[in-house]
Amino acid sequence: MITQKGSVLRFRSKRDMKERLAFIKLYVKRLKENPDAVFRQQVKFVNSFLASTKDFPLTGEEYLKMKGELREGN
């Protein structure tokens, strides 16, 4: 998880930073491997998921607690 103070991103752990960098590297690799038309389809797909989250009845924290990925008090 990251927090933001001003324009500086601060990672809560080295693991968070490593996961973020690994995701960015994978994403860039996929961008290079796929033509623009495929990327545009993926953007539409992801945007549709993001739009549907507005109607989701739980907050992000509530959802993670329900899944057992976030302990009480975090």
PDB file of N, CA and C in Angstrom:
ATOM      1  N   MET A   1       0.855  -1.164   0.000  1.00  0.00           N
ATOM      2  CA  MET A   1       0.000   0.000   0.000  1.00  0.00           C
ATOM      3  C   MET A   1       0.896   1.219   0.000  1.00  0.00           C
ATOM      4  N   ILE A   2       0.453   2.278  -0.635  1.00  0.00           N
ATOM      5  CA  ILE A   2       1.239   3.497  -0.671  1.00  0.00           C
ATOM      6  C   ILE A   2       0.464   4.636  -0.041  1.00  0.00           C
ATOM      7  N   THR A   3       1.209   5.549   0.504  1.00  0.00           N
ATOM      8  CA  THR A   3       0.606   6.775   0.995  1.00  0.00           C
ATOM      9  C   THR A   3       1.244   7.921   0.230  1.00  0.00           C
ATOM     10  N   GLN A   4       0.545   9.041   0.175  1.00  0.00           N
ATOM     11  CA  GLN A   4       1.055  10.149  -0.607  1.00  0.00           C
ATOM     12  C   GLN A   4       1.112  11.403   0.258  1.00  0.00           C
ATOM     13  N   LYS A   5       2.280  11.991   0.347  1.00  0.00           N
ATOM     14  CA  LYS A   5       2.459  13.268   1.037  1.00  0.00           C
ATOM     15  C   LYS A   5       3.034  14.225   0.011  1.00  0.00           C
ATOM     16  N   GLY A   6       2.280  15.271  -0.301  1.00  0.00           N
ATOM     17  CA  GLY A   6       2.727  16.169  -1.352  1.00  0.00           C
ATOM     18  C   GLY A   6       2.770  15.408  -2.654  1.00  0.00           C
ATOM     19  N   SER A   7       3.924  15.421  -3.306  1.00  0.00           N
ATOM     20  CA  SER A   7       4.053  14.688  -4.565  1.00  0.00           C
ATOM     21  C   SER A   7       4.941  13.460  -4.407  1.00  0.00           C
ATOM     22  N   VAL A   8       5.274  13.098  -3.177  1.00  0.00           N
ATOM     23  CA  VAL A   8       6.167  11.968  -2.919  1.00  0.00           C
ATOM     24  C   VAL A   8       5.343  10.762  -2.485  1.00  0.00           C
ATOM     25  N   LEU A   9       5.536   9.638  -3.173  1.00  0.00           N
ATOM     26  CA  LEU A   9       4.862   8.401  -2.788  1.00  0.00           C
ATOM     27  C   LEU A   9       5.728   7.678  -1.766  1.00  0.00           C
ATOM     28  N   ARG A  10       5.109   7.210  -0.699  1.00  0.00           N
ATOM     29  CA  ARG A  10       5.831   6.463   0.321  1.00  0.00           C
ATOM     30  C   ARG A  10       5.193   5.086   0.444  1.00  0.00           C
ATOM     31  N   PHE A  11       6.005   4.048   0.284  1.00  0.00           N
ATOM     32  CA  PHE A  11       5.517   2.682   0.378  1.00  0.00           C
ATOM     33  C   PHE A  11       5.600   2.231   1.826  1.00  0.00           C
ATOM     34  N   ARG A  12       4.604   1.475   2.264  1.00  0.00           N
ATOM     35  CA  ARG A  12       4.592   0.997   3.649  1.00  0.00           C
ATOM     36  C   ARG A  12       5.639  -0.070   3.896  1.00  0.00           C
ATOM     37  N   SER A  13       6.039  -0.788   2.845  1.00  0.00           N
ATOM     38  CA  SER A  13       7.063  -1.816   3.023  1.00  0.00           C
ATOM     39  C   SER A  13       7.844  -1.991   1.730  1.00  0.00           C
ATOM     40  N   LYS A  14       8.990  -2.644   1.855  1.00  0.00           N
ATOM     41  CA  LYS A  14       9.787  -2.943   0.665  1.00  0.00           C
ATOM     42  C   LYS A  14       9.028  -3.896  -0.253  1.00  0.00           C
ATOM     43  N   ARG A  15       8.234  -4.788   0.355  1.00  0.00           N
ATOM     44  CA  ARG A  15       7.441  -5.730  -0.437  1.00  0.00           C
ATOM     45  C   ARG A  15       6.441  -4.989  -1.318  1.00  0.00           C
ATOM     46  N   ASP A  16       5.792  -3.957  -0.761  1.00  0.00           N
ATOM     47  CA  ASP A  16       4.848  -3.155  -1.546  1.00  0.00           C
ATOM     48  C   ASP A  16       5.550  -2.508  -2.731  1.00  0.00           C
ATOM     49  N   MET A  17       6.731  -1.963  -2.471  1.00  0.00           N
ATOM     50  CA  MET A  17       7.483  -1.316  -3.535  1.00  0.00           C
ATOM     51  C   MET A  17       7.886  -2.328  -4.604  1.00  0.00           C
ATOM     52  N   LYS A  18       8.346  -3.505  -4.187  1.00  0.00           N
ATOM     53  CA  LYS A  18       8.754  -4.543  -5.142  1.00  0.00           C
ATOM     54  C   LYS A  18       7.567  -5.013  -5.967  1.00  0.00           C
ATOM     55  N   GLU A  19       6.417  -5.189  -5.320  1.00  0.00           N
ATOM     56  CA  GLU A  19       5.215  -5.613  -6.050  1.00  0.00           C
ATOM     57  C   GLU A  19       4.813  -4.558  -7.071  1.00  0.00           C
ATOM     58  N   ARG A  20       4.878  -3.304  -6.691  1.00  0.00           N
ATOM     59  CA  ARG A  20       4.514  -2.208  -7.593  1.00  0.00           C
ATOM     60  C   ARG A  20       5.447  -2.175  -8.799  1.00  0.00           C
ATOM     61  N   LEU A  21       6.751  -2.304  -8.554  1.00  0.00           N
ATOM     62  CA  LEU A  21       7.715  -2.300  -9.652  1.00  0.00           C
ATOM     63  C   LEU A  21       7.531  -3.510 -10.561  1.00  0.00           C
ATOM     64  N   ALA A  22       7.248  -4.666  -9.984  1.00  0.00           N
ATOM     65  CA  ALA A  22       7.021  -5.867 -10.793  1.00  0.00           C
ATOM     66  C   ALA A  22       5.788  -5.683 -11.672  1.00  0.00           C
ATOM     67  N   PHE A  23       4.727  -5.079 -11.125  1.00  0.00           N
ATOM     68  CA  PHE A  23       3.525  -4.827 -11.914  1.00  0.00           C
ATOM     69  C   PHE A  23       3.824  -3.868 -13.060  1.00  0.00           C
ATOM     70  N   ILE A  24       4.564  -2.809 -12.785  1.00  0.00           N
ATOM     71  CA  ILE A  24       4.887  -1.834 -13.828  1.00  0.00           C
ATOM     72  C   ILE A  24       5.692  -2.487 -14.936  1.00  0.00           C
ATOM     73  N   LYS A  25       6.673  -3.301 -14.581  1.00  0.00           N
ATOM     74  CA  LYS A  25       7.490  -3.982 -15.593  1.00  0.00           C
ATOM     75  C   LYS A  25       6.622  -4.916 -16.443  1.00  0.00           C
ATOM     76  N   LEU A  26       5.729  -5.665 -15.799  1.00  0.00           N
ATOM     77  CA  LEU A  26       4.840  -6.564 -16.536  1.00  0.00           C
ATOM     78  C   LEU A  26       3.927  -5.769 -17.465  1.00  0.00           C
ATOM     79  N   TYR A  27       3.378  -4.667 -16.960  1.00  0.00           N
ATOM     80  CA  TYR A  27       2.468  -3.838 -17.747  1.00  0.00           C
ATOM     81  C   TYR A  27       3.168  -3.268 -18.980  1.00  0.00           C
ATOM     82  N   VAL A  28       4.381  -2.768 -18.801  1.00  0.00           N
ATOM     83  CA  VAL A  28       5.145  -2.219 -19.928  1.00  0.00           C
ATOM     84  C   VAL A  28       5.437  -3.319 -20.946  1.00  0.00           C
ATOM     85  N   LYS A  29       5.786  -4.504 -20.469  1.00  0.00           N
ATOM     86  CA  LYS A  29       6.044  -5.633 -21.368  1.00  0.00           C
ATOM     87  C   LYS A  29       4.804  -5.940 -22.204  1.00  0.00           C
ATOM     88  N   ARG A  30       3.643  -5.992 -21.545  1.00  0.00           N
ATOM     89  CA  ARG A  30       2.395  -6.267 -22.264  1.00  0.00           C
ATOM     90  C   ARG A  30       2.071  -5.161 -23.267  1.00  0.00           C
ATOM     91  N   LEU A  31       2.334  -3.918 -22.899  1.00  0.00           N
ATOM     92  CA  LEU A  31       2.091  -2.810 -23.824  1.00  0.00           C
ATOM     93  C   LEU A  31       2.926  -2.956 -25.088  1.00  0.00           C
ATOM     94  N   LYS A  32       4.164  -3.363 -24.905  1.00  0.00           N
ATOM     95  CA  LYS A  32       5.065  -3.524 -26.052  1.00  0.00           C
ATOM     96  C   LYS A  32       4.673  -4.720 -26.918  1.00  0.00           C
ATOM     97  N   GLU A  33       4.110  -5.760 -26.317  1.00  0.00           N
ATOM     98  CA  GLU A  33       3.765  -6.980 -27.044  1.00  0.00           C
ATOM     99  C   GLU A  33       2.454  -6.875 -27.826  1.00  0.00           C
ATOM    100  N   ASN A  34       1.562  -5.978 -27.427  1.00  0.00           N
ATOM    101  CA  ASN A  34       0.232  -5.905 -28.022  1.00  0.00           C
ATOM    102  C   ASN A  34       0.068  -4.662 -28.892  1.00  0.00           C
ATOM    103  N   PRO A  35      -0.653  -4.799 -29.996  1.00  0.00           N
ATOM    104  CA  PRO A  35      -0.923  -3.631 -30.833  1.00  0.00           C
ATOM    105  C   PRO A  35      -1.862  -2.652 -30.119  1.00  0.00           C
ATOM    106  N   ASP A  36      -1.888  -1.427 -30.590  1.00  0.00           N
ATOM    107  CA  ASP A  36      -2.713  -0.385 -29.972  1.00  0.00           C
ATOM    108  C   ASP A  36      -4.189  -0.775 -29.882  1.00  0.00           C
ATOM    109  N   ALA A  37      -4.704  -1.475 -30.884  1.00  0.00           N
ATOM    110  CA  ALA A  37      -6.119  -1.865 -30.883  1.00  0.00           C
ATOM    111  C   ALA A  37      -6.437  -2.752 -29.684  1.00  0.00           C
ATOM    112  N   VAL A  38      -5.539  -3.669 -29.361  1.00  0.00           N
ATOM    113  CA  VAL A  38      -5.743  -4.552 -28.211  1.00  0.00           C
ATOM    114  C   VAL A  38      -5.707  -3.735 -26.930  1.00  0.00           C
ATOM    115  N   PHE A  39      -4.764  -2.816 -26.847  1.00  0.00           N
ATOM    116  CA  PHE A  39      -4.646  -1.993 -25.656  1.00  0.00           C
ATOM    117  C   PHE A  39      -5.915  -1.168 -25.449  1.00  0.00           C
ATOM    118  N   ARG A  40      -6.468  -0.610 -26.509  1.00  0.00           N
ATOM    119  CA  ARG A  40      -7.697   0.185 -26.382  1.00  0.00           C
ATOM    120  C   ARG A  40      -8.838  -0.667 -25.834  1.00  0.00           C
ATOM    121  N   GLN A  41      -8.926  -1.924 -26.269  1.00  0.00           N
ATOM    122  CA  GLN A  41      -9.957  -2.831 -25.748  1.00  0.00           C
ATOM    123  C   GLN A  41      -9.749  -3.076 -24.254  1.00  0.00           C
ATOM    124  N   GLN A  42      -8.501  -3.256 -23.858  1.00  0.00           N
ATOM    125  CA  GLN A  42      -8.200  -3.490 -22.449  1.00  0.00           C
ATOM    126  C   GLN A  42      -8.566  -2.273 -21.602  1.00  0.00           C
ATOM    127  N   VAL A  43      -8.299  -1.077 -22.128  1.00  0.00           N
ATOM    128  CA  VAL A  43      -8.641   0.144 -21.406  1.00  0.00           C
ATOM    129  C   VAL A  43     -10.154   0.223 -21.197  1.00  0.00           C
ATOM    130  N   LYS A  44     -10.922  -0.082 -22.234  1.00  0.00           N
ATOM    131  CA  LYS A  44     -12.387  -0.069 -22.111  1.00  0.00           C
ATOM    132  C   LYS A  44     -12.848  -1.087 -21.065  1.00  0.00           C
ATOM    133  N   PHE A  45     -12.227  -2.265 -21.072  1.00  0.00           N
ATOM    134  CA  PHE A  45     -12.573  -3.330 -20.133  1.00  0.00           C
ATOM    135  C   PHE A  45     -12.297  -2.892 -18.688  1.00  0.00           C
ATOM    136  N   VAL A  46     -11.102  -2.374 -18.442  1.00  0.00           N
ATOM    137  CA  VAL A  46     -10.732  -1.932 -17.101  1.00  0.00           C
ATOM    138  C   VAL A  46     -11.612  -0.766 -16.660  1.00  0.00           C
ATOM    139  N   ASN A  47     -11.869   0.173 -17.553  1.00  0.00           N
ATOM    140  CA  ASN A  47     -12.711   1.317 -17.207  1.00  0.00           C
ATOM    141  C   ASN A  47     -14.124   0.880 -16.843  1.00  0.00           C
ATOM    142  N   SER A  48     -14.625  -0.161 -17.497  1.00  0.00           N
ATOM    143  CA  SER A  48     -15.966  -0.649 -17.158  1.00  0.00           C
ATOM    144  C   SER A  48     -15.987  -1.238 -15.747  1.00  0.00           C
ATOM    145  N   PHE A  49     -14.901  -1.924 -15.352  1.00  0.00           N
ATOM    146  CA  PHE A  49     -14.804  -2.427 -13.980  1.00  0.00           C
ATOM    147  C   PHE A  49     -14.760  -1.279 -12.982  1.00  0.00           C
ATOM    148  N   LEU A  50     -13.966  -0.274 -13.287  1.00  0.00           N
ATOM    149  CA  LEU A  50     -13.850   0.866 -12.380  1.00  0.00           C
ATOM    150  C   LEU A  50     -15.181   1.592 -12.232  1.00  0.00           C
ATOM    151  N   ALA A  51     -15.903   1.732 -13.321  1.00  0.00           N
ATOM    152  CA  ALA A  51     -17.207   2.398 -13.273  1.00  0.00           C
ATOM    153  C   ALA A  51     -18.189   1.603 -12.408  1.00  0.00           C
ATOM    154  N   SER A  52     -18.117   0.275 -12.474  1.00  0.00           N
ATOM    155  CA  SER A  52     -19.052  -0.551 -11.706  1.00  0.00           C
ATOM    156  C   SER A  52     -18.758  -0.535 -10.213  1.00  0.00           C
ATOM    157  N   THR A  53     -17.548  -0.131  -9.822  1.00  0.00           N
ATOM    158  CA  THR A  53     -17.222  -0.099  -8.391  1.00  0.00           C
ATOM    159  C   THR A  53     -18.018   0.962  -7.657  1.00  0.00           C
ATOM    160  N   LYS A  54     -18.514   1.954  -8.374  1.00  0.00           N
ATOM    161  CA  LYS A  54     -19.301   3.011  -7.731  1.00  0.00           C
ATOM    162  C   LYS A  54     -20.585   2.452  -7.129  1.00  0.00           C
ATOM    163  N   ASP A  55     -21.089   1.358  -7.698  1.00  0.00           N
ATOM    164  CA  ASP A  55     -22.323   0.745  -7.209  1.00  0.00           C
ATOM    165  C   ASP A  55     -22.062  -0.398  -6.223  1.00  0.00           C
ATOM    166  N   PHE A  56     -20.788  -0.687  -5.931  1.00  0.00           N
ATOM    167  CA  PHE A  56     -20.443  -1.789  -5.025  1.00  0.00           C
ATOM    168  C   PHE A  56     -20.808  -1.388  -3.601  1.00  0.00           C
ATOM    169  N   PRO A  57     -21.504  -2.255  -2.860  1.00  0.00           N
ATOM    170  CA  PRO A  57     -22.019  -1.871  -1.538  1.00  0.00           C
ATOM    171  C   PRO A  57     -20.964  -1.775  -0.432  1.00  0.00           C
ATOM    172  N   LEU A  58     -19.756  -2.271  -0.648  1.00  0.00           N
ATOM    173  CA  LEU A  58     -18.732  -2.271   0.397  1.00  0.00           C
ATOM    174  C   LEU A  58     -17.609  -1.291   0.059  1.00  0.00           C
ATOM    175  N   THR A  59     -16.966  -0.774   1.097  1.00  0.00           N
ATOM    176  CA  THR A  59     -15.756   0.009   0.877  1.00  0.00           C
ATOM    177  C   THR A  59     -14.616  -0.966   0.593  1.00  0.00           C
ATOM    178  N   GLY A  60     -13.512  -0.449   0.112  1.00  0.00           N
ATOM    179  CA  GLY A  60     -12.352  -1.303  -0.127  1.00  0.00           C
ATOM    180  C   GLY A  60     -11.895  -1.996   1.138  1.00  0.00           C
ATOM    181  N   GLU A  61     -11.901  -1.269   2.240  1.00  0.00           N
ATOM    182  CA  GLU A  61     -11.489  -1.839   3.523  1.00  0.00           C
ATOM    183  C   GLU A  61     -12.440  -2.947   3.972  1.00  0.00           C
ATOM    184  N   GLU A  62     -13.745  -2.722   3.835  1.00  0.00           N
ATOM    185  CA  GLU A  62     -14.728  -3.736   4.225  1.00  0.00           C
ATOM    186  C   GLU A  62     -14.572  -5.006   3.392  1.00  0.00           C
ATOM    187  N   TYR A  63     -14.322  -4.834   2.102  1.00  0.00           N
ATOM    188  CA  TYR A  63     -14.150  -5.978   1.214  1.00  0.00           C
ATOM    189  C   TYR A  63     -12.912  -6.798   1.602  1.00  0.00           C
ATOM    190  N   LEU A  64     -11.804  -6.119   1.860  1.00  0.00           N
ATOM    191  CA  LEU A  64     -10.580  -6.831   2.236  1.00  0.00           C
ATOM    192  C   LEU A  64     -10.729  -7.536   3.575  1.00  0.00           C
ATOM    193  N   LYS A  65     -11.441  -6.914   4.516  1.00  0.00           N
ATOM    194  CA  LYS A  65     -11.695  -7.576   5.807  1.00  0.00           C
ATOM    195  C   LYS A  65     -12.534  -8.832   5.599  1.00  0.00           C
ATOM    196  N   MET A  66     -13.556  -8.730   4.737  1.00  0.00           N
ATOM    197  CA  MET A  66     -14.421  -9.868   4.462  1.00  0.00           C
ATOM    198  C   MET A  66     -13.629 -11.026   3.849  1.00  0.00           C
ATOM    199  N   LYS A  67     -12.675 -10.700   2.988  1.00  0.00           N
ATOM    200  CA  LYS A  67     -11.858 -11.730   2.360  1.00  0.00           C
ATOM    201  C   LYS A  67     -10.760 -12.260   3.293  1.00  0.00           C
ATOM    202  N   GLY A  68     -10.574 -11.601   4.435  1.00  0.00           N
ATOM    203  CA  GLY A  68      -9.537 -12.035   5.377  1.00  0.00           C
ATOM    204  C   GLY A  68      -8.173 -11.514   5.027  1.00  0.00           C
ATOM    205  N   GLU A  69      -8.096 -10.533   4.137  1.00  0.00           N
ATOM    206  CA  GLU A  69      -6.792  -9.984   3.741  1.00  0.00           C
ATOM    207  C   GLU A  69      -6.429  -8.738   4.526  1.00  0.00           C
ATOM    208  N   LEU A  70      -7.332  -8.293   5.388  1.00  0.00           N
ATOM    209  CA  LEU A  70      -7.069  -7.125   6.206  1.00  0.00           C
ATOM    210  C   LEU A  70      -7.576  -7.429   7.602  1.00  0.00           C
ATOM    211  N   ARG A  71      -6.692  -7.315   8.567  1.00  0.00           N
ATOM    212  CA  ARG A  71      -7.074  -7.605   9.954  1.00  0.00           C
ATOM    213  C   ARG A  71      -7.784  -6.425  10.571  1.00  0.00           C
ATOM    214  N   GLU A  72      -8.598  -6.713  11.569  1.00  0.00           N
ATOM    215  CA  GLU A  72      -9.300  -5.659  12.305  1.00  0.00           C
ATOM    216  C   GLU A  72      -8.275  -4.699  12.891  1.00  0.00           C
ATOM    217  N   GLY A  73      -8.613  -3.421  12.859  1.00  0.00           N
ATOM    218  CA  GLY A  73      -7.729  -2.415  13.436  1.00  0.00           C
ATOM    219  C   GLY A  73      -6.703  -1.885  12.464  1.00  0.00           C
ATOM    220  N   ASN A  74      -6.676  -2.367  11.210  1.00  0.00           N
ATOM    221  CA  ASN A  74      -5.729  -1.864  10.206  1.00  0.00           C
ATOM    222  C   ASN A  74      -6.369  -0.804   9.364  1.00  0.00           C
TER     223      ASN A  74
END
